[in-house]
PDB file of C-alpha atoms in Angstrom:
ATOM      1  CA  GLN A  26      86.261  90.549 103.200  1.00  0.00           C
ATOM      2  CA  VAL A  27      88.372  93.532 104.366  1.00  0.00           C
ATOM      3  CA  GLN A  28      87.191  96.866 103.009  1.00  0.00           C
ATOM      4  CA  LEU A  29      88.611 100.324 103.465  1.00  0.00           C
ATOM      5  CA  VAL A  30      86.362 103.077 102.162  1.00  0.00           C
ATOM      6  CA  GLN A  31      87.824 106.581 102.025  1.00  0.00           C
ATOM      7  CA  SER A  32      86.134 110.009 101.870  1.00  0.00           C
ATOM      8  CA  GLY A  33      85.960 111.940  98.667  1.00  0.00           C
ATOM      9  CA  ALA A  34      88.266 114.337  96.985  1.00  0.00           C
ATOM     10  CA  GLU A  35      89.182 117.641  98.734  1.00  0.00           C
ATOM     11  CA  VAL A  36      90.497 120.980  97.464  1.00  0.00           C
ATOM     12  CA  ARG A  37      92.087 123.321 100.007  1.00  0.00           C
ATOM     13  CA  LYS A  38      93.998 126.567  99.821  1.00  0.00           C
ATOM     14  CA  PRO A  39      97.484 126.906 101.116  1.00  0.00           C
ATOM     15  CA  GLY A  40      97.625 127.200 104.891  1.00  0.00           C
ATOM     16  CA  ALA A  41      94.305 125.494 105.360  1.00  0.00           C
ATOM     17  CA  SER A  42      93.634 121.963 106.932  1.00  0.00           C
ATOM     18  CA  VAL A  43      92.142 118.866 105.536  1.00  0.00           C
ATOM     19  CA  LYS A  44      90.693 115.698 107.270  1.00  0.00           C
ATOM     20  CA  VAL A  45      90.351 112.437 105.328  1.00  0.00           C
ATOM     21  CA  SER A  46      88.551 109.507 106.650  1.00  0.00           C
ATOM     22  CA  CYS A  47      88.863 105.700 106.096  1.00  0.00           C
ATOM     23  CA  LYS A  48      85.985 103.462 107.114  1.00  0.00           C
ATOM     24  CA  ALA A  49      86.877  99.845 107.785  1.00  0.00           C
ATOM     25  CA  SER A  50      84.726  96.799 107.578  1.00  0.00           C
ATOM     26  CA  GLY A  51      85.015  92.996 107.274  1.00  0.00           C
ATOM     27  CA  TYR A  52      87.212  92.597 110.346  1.00  0.00           C
ATOM     28  CA  THR A  53      87.578  93.614 113.973  1.00  0.00           C
ATOM     29  CA  PHE A  54      88.705  97.236 113.636  1.00  0.00           C
ATOM     30  CA  THR A  55      90.603  97.350 117.032  1.00  0.00           C
ATOM     31  CA  ASN A  56      92.714  94.254 116.260  1.00  0.00           C
ATOM     32  CA  TYR A  57      94.800  96.113 113.569  1.00  0.00           C
ATOM     33  CA  GLY A  58      96.527  99.325 113.057  1.00  0.00           C
ATOM     34  CA  ILE A  59      96.170 101.729 110.102  1.00  0.00           C
ATOM     35  CA  SER A  60      98.921 103.281 108.110  1.00  0.00           C
ATOM     36  CA  TRP A  61      98.573 106.313 105.864  1.00  0.00           C
ATOM     37  CA  VAL A  62     100.539 106.497 102.641  1.00  0.00           C
ATOM     38  CA  ARG A  63     100.590 109.367 100.040  1.00  0.00           C
ATOM     39  CA  GLN A  64     101.583 109.756  96.496  1.00  0.00           C
ATOM     40  CA  ALA A  65     102.113 113.043  94.746  1.00  0.00           C
ATOM     41  CA  PRO A  66     101.289 113.251  91.124  1.00  0.00           C
ATOM     42  CA  GLY A  67     103.702 111.260  89.112  1.00  0.00           C
ATOM     43  CA  GLN A  68     105.821 110.357  92.219  1.00  0.00           C
ATOM     44  CA  GLY A  69     106.407 107.333  94.366  1.00  0.00           C
ATOM     45  CA  LEU A  70     104.795 106.212  97.683  1.00  0.00           C
ATOM     46  CA  GLU A  71     105.439 107.981 100.951  1.00  0.00           C
ATOM     47  CA  TRP A  72     104.597 106.458 104.315  1.00  0.00           C
ATOM     48  CA  MET A  73     103.144 109.157 106.588  1.00  0.00           C
ATOM     49  CA  GLY A  74     102.472 107.270 109.697  1.00  0.00           C
ATOM     50  CA  TRP A  75     100.587 104.753 111.757  1.00  0.00           C
ATOM     51  CA  ILE A  76      97.950 104.621 114.365  1.00  0.00           C
ATOM     52  CA  SER A  77      96.919 101.635 116.564  1.00  0.00           C
ATOM     53  CA  ALA A  78      93.132 101.209 116.459  1.00  0.00           C
ATOM     54  CA  TYR A  79      93.454  99.319 119.769  1.00  0.00           C
ATOM     55  CA  ASN A  80      94.874 102.217 121.920  1.00  0.00           C
ATOM     56  CA  GLY A  81      95.444 105.202 119.592  1.00  0.00           C
ATOM     57  CA  ASN A  82      99.132 105.042 119.770  1.00  0.00           C
ATOM     58  CA  THR A  83     100.761 106.782 116.753  1.00  0.00           C
ATOM     59  CA  HIS A  84     104.038 107.016 114.922  1.00  0.00           C
ATOM     60  CA  TYR A  85     104.402 109.829 112.472  1.00  0.00           C
ATOM     61  CA  ALA A  86     106.962 110.410 109.718  1.00  0.00           C
ATOM     62  CA  GLN A  87     109.521 112.898 111.078  1.00  0.00           C
ATOM     63  CA  ASN A  88     108.909 115.363 107.990  1.00  0.00           C
ATOM     64  CA  LEU A  89     105.292 115.655 109.052  1.00  0.00           C
ATOM     65  CA  GLN A  90     105.662 116.095 112.750  1.00  0.00           C
ATOM     66  CA  GLY A  91     103.645 119.005 114.065  1.00  0.00           C
ATOM     67  CA  ARG A  92     101.277 119.105 110.971  1.00  0.00           C
ATOM     68  CA  VAL A  93      99.703 115.695 111.084  1.00  0.00           C
ATOM     69  CA  THR A  94      97.349 113.978 113.332  1.00  0.00           C
ATOM     70  CA  MET A  95      95.921 110.527 113.122  1.00  0.00           C
ATOM     71  CA  THR A  96      92.890 109.375 115.095  1.00  0.00           C
ATOM     72  CA  THR A  97      90.404 106.608 115.086  1.00  0.00           C
ATOM     73  CA  ASP A  98      86.681 106.396 116.103  1.00  0.00           C
ATOM     74  CA  THR A  99      86.125 102.758 117.256  1.00  0.00           C
ATOM     75  CA  SER A 100      82.330 103.264 117.534  1.00  0.00           C
ATOM     76  CA  THR A 101      82.337 103.637 113.742  1.00  0.00           C
ATOM     77  CA  SER A 102      85.436 101.734 112.743  1.00  0.00           C
ATOM     78  CA  THR A 103      86.843 104.820 111.031  1.00  0.00           C
ATOM     79  CA  ALA A 104      90.437 106.114 110.937  1.00  0.00           C
ATOM     80  CA  TYR A 105      91.100 109.713 110.232  1.00  0.00           C
ATOM     81  CA  ILE A 106      94.157 111.680 109.088  1.00  0.00           C
ATOM     82  CA  GLU A 107      94.300 115.573 109.661  1.00  0.00           C
ATOM     83  CA  LEU A 108      97.053 117.625 107.797  1.00  0.00           C
ATOM     84  CA  ARG A 109      97.409 121.252 108.761  1.00  0.00           C
ATOM     85  CA  SER A 110      99.199 124.222 107.239  1.00  0.00           C
ATOM     86  CA  LEU A 111      98.823 122.691 103.778  1.00  0.00           C
ATOM     87  CA  ARG A 112     101.314 123.585 101.070  1.00  0.00           C
ATOM     88  CA  SER A 113     101.197 122.957  97.410  1.00  0.00           C
ATOM     89  CA  ASP A 114     103.522 119.956  97.714  1.00  0.00           C
ATOM     90  CA  ASP A 115     100.934 118.261  99.917  1.00  0.00           C
ATOM     91  CA  THR A 116      98.920 117.791  96.781  1.00  0.00           C
ATOM     92  CA  ALA A 117      98.722 114.005  96.530  1.00  0.00           C
ATOM     93  CA  VAL A 118      96.463 110.950  96.693  1.00  0.00           C
ATOM     94  CA  TYR A 119      96.238 109.755 100.275  1.00  0.00           C
ATOM     95  CA  TYR A 120      95.739 106.158 101.013  1.00  0.00           C
ATOM     96  CA  CYS A 121      94.925 104.243 104.175  1.00  0.00           C
ATOM     97  CA  ALA A 122      96.298 100.692 104.571  1.00  0.00           C
ATOM     98  CA  ARG A 123      95.472  98.079 107.104  1.00  0.00           C
ATOM     99  CA  ASP A 124      98.229  96.205 109.202  1.00  0.00           C
ATOM    100  CA  TRP A 125      99.209  92.866 107.796  1.00  0.00           C
ATOM    101  CA  SER A 126      98.497  91.082 111.101  1.00  0.00           C
ATOM    102  CA  TYR A 127      97.967  91.800 114.745  1.00  0.00           C
ATOM    103  CA  ASP A 128     101.764  91.892 115.288  1.00  0.00           C
ATOM    104  CA  SER A 129     103.051  93.132 111.911  1.00  0.00           C
ATOM    105  CA  LEU A 130     102.578  96.507 110.530  1.00  0.00           C
ATOM    106  CA  ALA A 131     103.485  95.568 106.836  1.00  0.00           C
ATOM    107  CA  PRO A 132     103.193  94.525 104.160  1.00  0.00           C
ATOM    108  CA  PHE A 133      99.986  96.203 103.191  1.00  0.00           C
ATOM    109  CA  ASN A 134      97.433  93.801 101.580  1.00  0.00           C
ATOM    110  CA  SER A 135      94.432  95.904 102.162  1.00  0.00           C
ATOM    111  CA  TRP A 136      94.236  99.570 100.891  1.00  0.00           C
ATOM    112  CA  GLY A 137      91.624 102.111 100.659  1.00  0.00           C
ATOM    113  CA  GLN A 138      90.687 103.452  97.254  1.00  0.00           C
ATOM    114  CA  GLY A 139      92.622 106.801  97.787  1.00  0.00           C
ATOM    115  CA  THR A 140      91.574 110.306  98.294  1.00  0.00           C
ATOM    116  CA  LEU A 141      92.898 113.188  96.055  1.00  0.00           C
ATOM    117  CA  VAL A 142      93.742 116.267  98.024  1.00  0.00           C
ATOM    118  CA  THR A 143      94.519 119.310  95.935  1.00  0.00           C
ATOM    119  CA  VAL A 144      96.155 122.304  97.490  1.00  0.00           C
ATOM    120  CA  SER A 145      95.777 125.324  95.291  1.00  0.00           C
ATOM    121  CA  SER A 146      95.194 129.003  95.698  1.00  0.00           C
TER     122      SER A 146
ATOM    123  CA  GLU B  24     116.055 105.883 108.167  1.00  0.00           C
ATOM    124  CA  ILE B  25     116.580 102.951 105.774  1.00  0.00           C
ATOM    125  CA  LEU B  26     116.964 104.245 102.234  1.00  0.00           C
ATOM    126  CA  MET B  27     115.551 101.921  99.460  1.00  0.00           C
ATOM    127  CA  THR B  28     117.065 102.314  96.042  1.00  0.00           C
ATOM    128  CA  GLN B  29     115.383 100.772  92.975  1.00  0.00           C
ATOM    129  CA  SER B  30     117.109 100.179  89.521  1.00  0.00           C
ATOM    130  CA  PRO B  31     116.597 100.851  86.764  1.00  0.00           C
ATOM    131  CA  ALA B  32     114.100 103.610  86.970  1.00  0.00           C
ATOM    132  CA  THR B  33     112.711 102.499  83.585  1.00  0.00           C
ATOM    133  CA  LEU B  34     112.775  98.995  82.061  1.00  0.00           C
ATOM    134  CA  SER B  35     111.813  98.511  78.445  1.00  0.00           C
ATOM    135  CA  VAL B  36     110.808  94.904  77.777  1.00  0.00           C
ATOM    136  CA  SER B  37     109.032  93.057  75.013  1.00  0.00           C
ATOM    137  CA  PRO B  38     106.006  90.951  75.859  1.00  0.00           C
ATOM    138  CA  GLY B  39     107.089  87.394  76.565  1.00  0.00           C
ATOM    139  CA  GLU B  40     110.548  88.388  77.807  1.00  0.00           C
ATOM    140  CA  ARG B  41     111.929  88.280  81.200  1.00  0.00           C
ATOM    141  CA  ALA B  42     112.203  91.311  83.551  1.00  0.00           C
ATOM    142  CA  THR B  43     114.504  91.528  86.369  1.00  0.00           C
ATOM    143  CA  LEU B  44     114.076  94.552  88.788  1.00  0.00           C
ATOM    144  CA  SER B  45     116.554  95.278  91.630  1.00  0.00           C
ATOM    145  CA  CYS B  46     116.045  96.959  94.987  1.00  0.00           C
ATOM    146  CA  ARG B  47     118.846  97.769  97.442  1.00  0.00           C
ATOM    147  CA  ALA B  48     118.515  98.790 101.158  1.00  0.00           C
ATOM    148  CA  SER B  49     120.992 101.138 102.890  1.00  0.00           C
ATOM    149  CA  GLN B  50     121.222  98.675 105.756  1.00  0.00           C
ATOM    150  CA  SER B  51     120.062  95.028 106.278  1.00  0.00           C
ATOM    151  CA  VAL B  52     116.348  94.574 106.294  1.00  0.00           C
ATOM    152  CA  ARG B  53     116.693  90.741 106.675  1.00  0.00           C
ATOM    153  CA  SER B  54     113.806  89.282 104.626  1.00  0.00           C
ATOM    154  CA  ASN B  55     111.293  91.932 105.590  1.00  0.00           C
ATOM    155  CA  LEU B  56     110.890  93.242 102.036  1.00  0.00           C
ATOM    156  CA  ALA B  57     107.738  93.490  99.905  1.00  0.00           C
ATOM    157  CA  TRP B  58     107.058  94.312  96.374  1.00  0.00           C
ATOM    158  CA  TYR B  59     103.980  96.107  94.946  1.00  0.00           C
ATOM    159  CA  GLN B  60     102.592  96.642  91.518  1.00  0.00           C
ATOM    160  CA  GLN B  61     100.693  99.756  90.643  1.00  0.00           C
ATOM    161  CA  LYS B  62      98.976 100.579  87.432  1.00  0.00           C
ATOM    162  CA  PRO B  63      97.845 104.094  86.406  1.00  0.00           C
ATOM    163  CA  GLY B  64      94.924 105.301  88.483  1.00  0.00           C
ATOM    164  CA  GLN B  65      94.981 102.177  90.715  1.00  0.00           C
ATOM    165  CA  THR B  66      95.908 101.337  94.279  1.00  0.00           C
ATOM    166  CA  PRO B  67      99.152  99.449  94.871  1.00  0.00           C
ATOM    167  CA  ARG B  68      98.791  95.757  94.814  1.00  0.00           C
ATOM    168  CA  LEU B  69     100.938  93.516  97.048  1.00  0.00           C
ATOM    169  CA  LEU B  70     102.897  91.005  94.925  1.00  0.00           C
ATOM    170  CA  ILE B  71     105.654  89.534  97.172  1.00  0.00           C
ATOM    171  CA  TYR B  72     106.331  89.649 100.924  1.00  0.00           C
ATOM    172  CA  GLY B  73     109.006  88.210 102.985  1.00  0.00           C
ATOM    173  CA  ALA B  74     111.264  88.860 100.152  1.00  0.00           C
ATOM    174  CA  SER B  75     110.116  85.640  98.250  1.00  0.00           C
ATOM    175  CA  THR B  76     106.571  84.740  99.161  1.00  0.00           C
ATOM    176  CA  ARG B  77     103.771  85.327  96.590  1.00  0.00           C
ATOM    177  CA  ALA B  78     100.670  87.096  97.919  1.00  0.00           C
ATOM    178  CA  THR B  79      97.352  85.380  97.337  1.00  0.00           C
ATOM    179  CA  GLY B  80      96.396  85.139  93.805  1.00  0.00           C
ATOM    180  CA  ILE B  81      99.618  86.331  92.378  1.00  0.00           C
ATOM    181  CA  PRO B  82     100.746  84.432  89.272  1.00  0.00           C
ATOM    182  CA  ALA B  83     103.789  82.238  89.590  1.00  0.00           C
ATOM    183  CA  ARG B  84     105.593  84.167  86.908  1.00  0.00           C
ATOM    184  CA  PHE B  85     106.423  86.741  89.627  1.00  0.00           C
ATOM    185  CA  SER B  86     109.224  85.644  91.883  1.00  0.00           C
ATOM    186  CA  GLY B  87     111.187  87.422  94.537  1.00  0.00           C
ATOM    187  CA  SER B  88     114.656  86.735  95.909  1.00  0.00           C
ATOM    188  CA  GLY B  89     117.311  88.169  98.086  1.00  0.00           C
ATOM    189  CA  SER B  90     117.857  88.999 101.742  1.00  0.00           C
ATOM    190  CA  GLY B  91     119.812  91.621 103.706  1.00  0.00           C
ATOM    191  CA  THR B  92     120.370  94.504 101.423  1.00  0.00           C
ATOM    192  CA  GLU B  93     119.949  93.142  97.846  1.00  0.00           C
ATOM    193  CA  PHE B  94     116.624  91.949  96.449  1.00  0.00           C
ATOM    194  CA  THR B  95     115.330  91.054  93.091  1.00  0.00           C
ATOM    195  CA  LEU B  96     111.846  90.802  91.574  1.00  0.00           C
ATOM    196  CA  THR B  97     111.691  88.621  88.444  1.00  0.00           C
ATOM    197  CA  ILE B  98     108.826  88.465  85.941  1.00  0.00           C
ATOM    198  CA  SER B  99     109.606  85.419  83.988  1.00  0.00           C
ATOM    199  CA  SER B 100     107.496  86.186  80.861  1.00  0.00           C
ATOM    200  CA  LEU B 101     105.916  89.509  80.622  1.00  0.00           C
ATOM    201  CA  GLN B 102     102.208  89.670  79.902  1.00  0.00           C
ATOM    202  CA  SER B 103     100.499  92.798  78.712  1.00  0.00           C
ATOM    203  CA  GLU B 104      98.895  93.336  82.154  1.00  0.00           C
ATOM    204  CA  ASP B 105     102.277  93.426  83.766  1.00  0.00           C
ATOM    205  CA  PHE B 106     103.275  96.702  82.336  1.00  0.00           C
ATOM    206  CA  ALA B 107     103.180  98.986  85.491  1.00  0.00           C
ATOM    207  CA  VAL B 108     105.367 100.561  88.145  1.00  0.00           C
ATOM    208  CA  TYR B 109     106.844  98.314  90.769  1.00  0.00           C
ATOM    209  CA  TYR B 110     107.760  99.373  94.287  1.00  0.00           C
ATOM    210  CA  CYS B 111     109.858  97.726  96.941  1.00  0.00           C
ATOM    211  CA  GLN B 112     109.170  98.418 100.670  1.00  0.00           C
ATOM    212  CA  GLN B 113     111.105  97.465 103.762  1.00  0.00           C
ATOM    213  CA  TYR B 114     109.252  96.812 107.030  1.00  0.00           C
ATOM    214  CA  ASN B 115     112.154  95.664 109.199  1.00  0.00           C
ATOM    215  CA  ASN B 116     112.883  98.953 110.892  1.00  0.00           C
ATOM    216  CA  TRP B 117     110.217 101.428 111.494  1.00  0.00           C
ATOM    217  CA  PRO B 118     109.342 104.175 111.916  1.00  0.00           C
ATOM    218  CA  PRO B 119     109.554 105.020 109.106  1.00  0.00           C
ATOM    219  CA  LEU B 120     108.512 102.445 106.723  1.00  0.00           C
ATOM    220  CA  THR B 121     110.222 103.244 103.465  1.00  0.00           C
ATOM    221  CA  PHE B 122     109.564 102.566  99.859  1.00  0.00           C
ATOM    222  CA  GLY B 123     111.904 102.612  96.889  1.00  0.00           C
ATOM    223  CA  GLY B 124     111.421 105.119  94.219  1.00  0.00           C
ATOM    224  CA  GLY B 125     109.832 102.594  91.775  1.00  0.00           C
ATOM    225  CA  THR B 126     110.780 100.936  88.566  1.00  0.00           C
ATOM    226  CA  LYS B 127     108.440 101.658  85.463  1.00  0.00           C
ATOM    227  CA  VAL B 128     108.210  98.518  83.149  1.00  0.00           C
ATOM    228  CA  GLU B 129     107.264  99.688  79.743  1.00  0.00           C
ATOM    229  CA  ILE B 130     106.674  97.957  76.467  1.00  0.00           C
ATOM    230  CA  LYS B 131     109.641  97.855  74.254  1.00  0.00           C
TER     231      LYS B 131
END
């Protein structure tokens, strides 16, 4: 079965960077893209962007352009998201989610367990 | 960017009663609309996709309807495990994918 296992919680100071991983198993990694979604405490869901695990193409949410980079390592079936110049409002649970099918990004039926990133001085 | 607006923000319902949640898109998303359930501390769970198709394992008391810009999620008879936050998501036009702000279904 499809599994997405994320790295553990992180604490960073404002201005620092963080990199979260999402290790996939149970399917052919390069056949599906990965989206990243975050959720600030007590808030709703925010789509951050998408990466193709086939060729590395990316689409980022406009409000994160310049601060976010999504990558994949096909040798380990792992996706990564790096967020730079962290601010307090980046404090959130970060989720990875797999594409619905080879030709459809969404909906999301497979999610990682979430990684809490706390930005605090 | 397509804005998704959910109403009401909070819905108070007694167990066994019917709950009706609304989701409106700022422009047509055809039937490319999903509903998710999220309980505290848990990952979102896909309930409905294609506006009206239940995901695998989702009970029949959950139903979705609508197309274009107006959508509804109905829970026919609320069970204790259904009290949660519900989000709609459009995937017709992206980037970006967009979610509604959520409706919290609470016990009356």
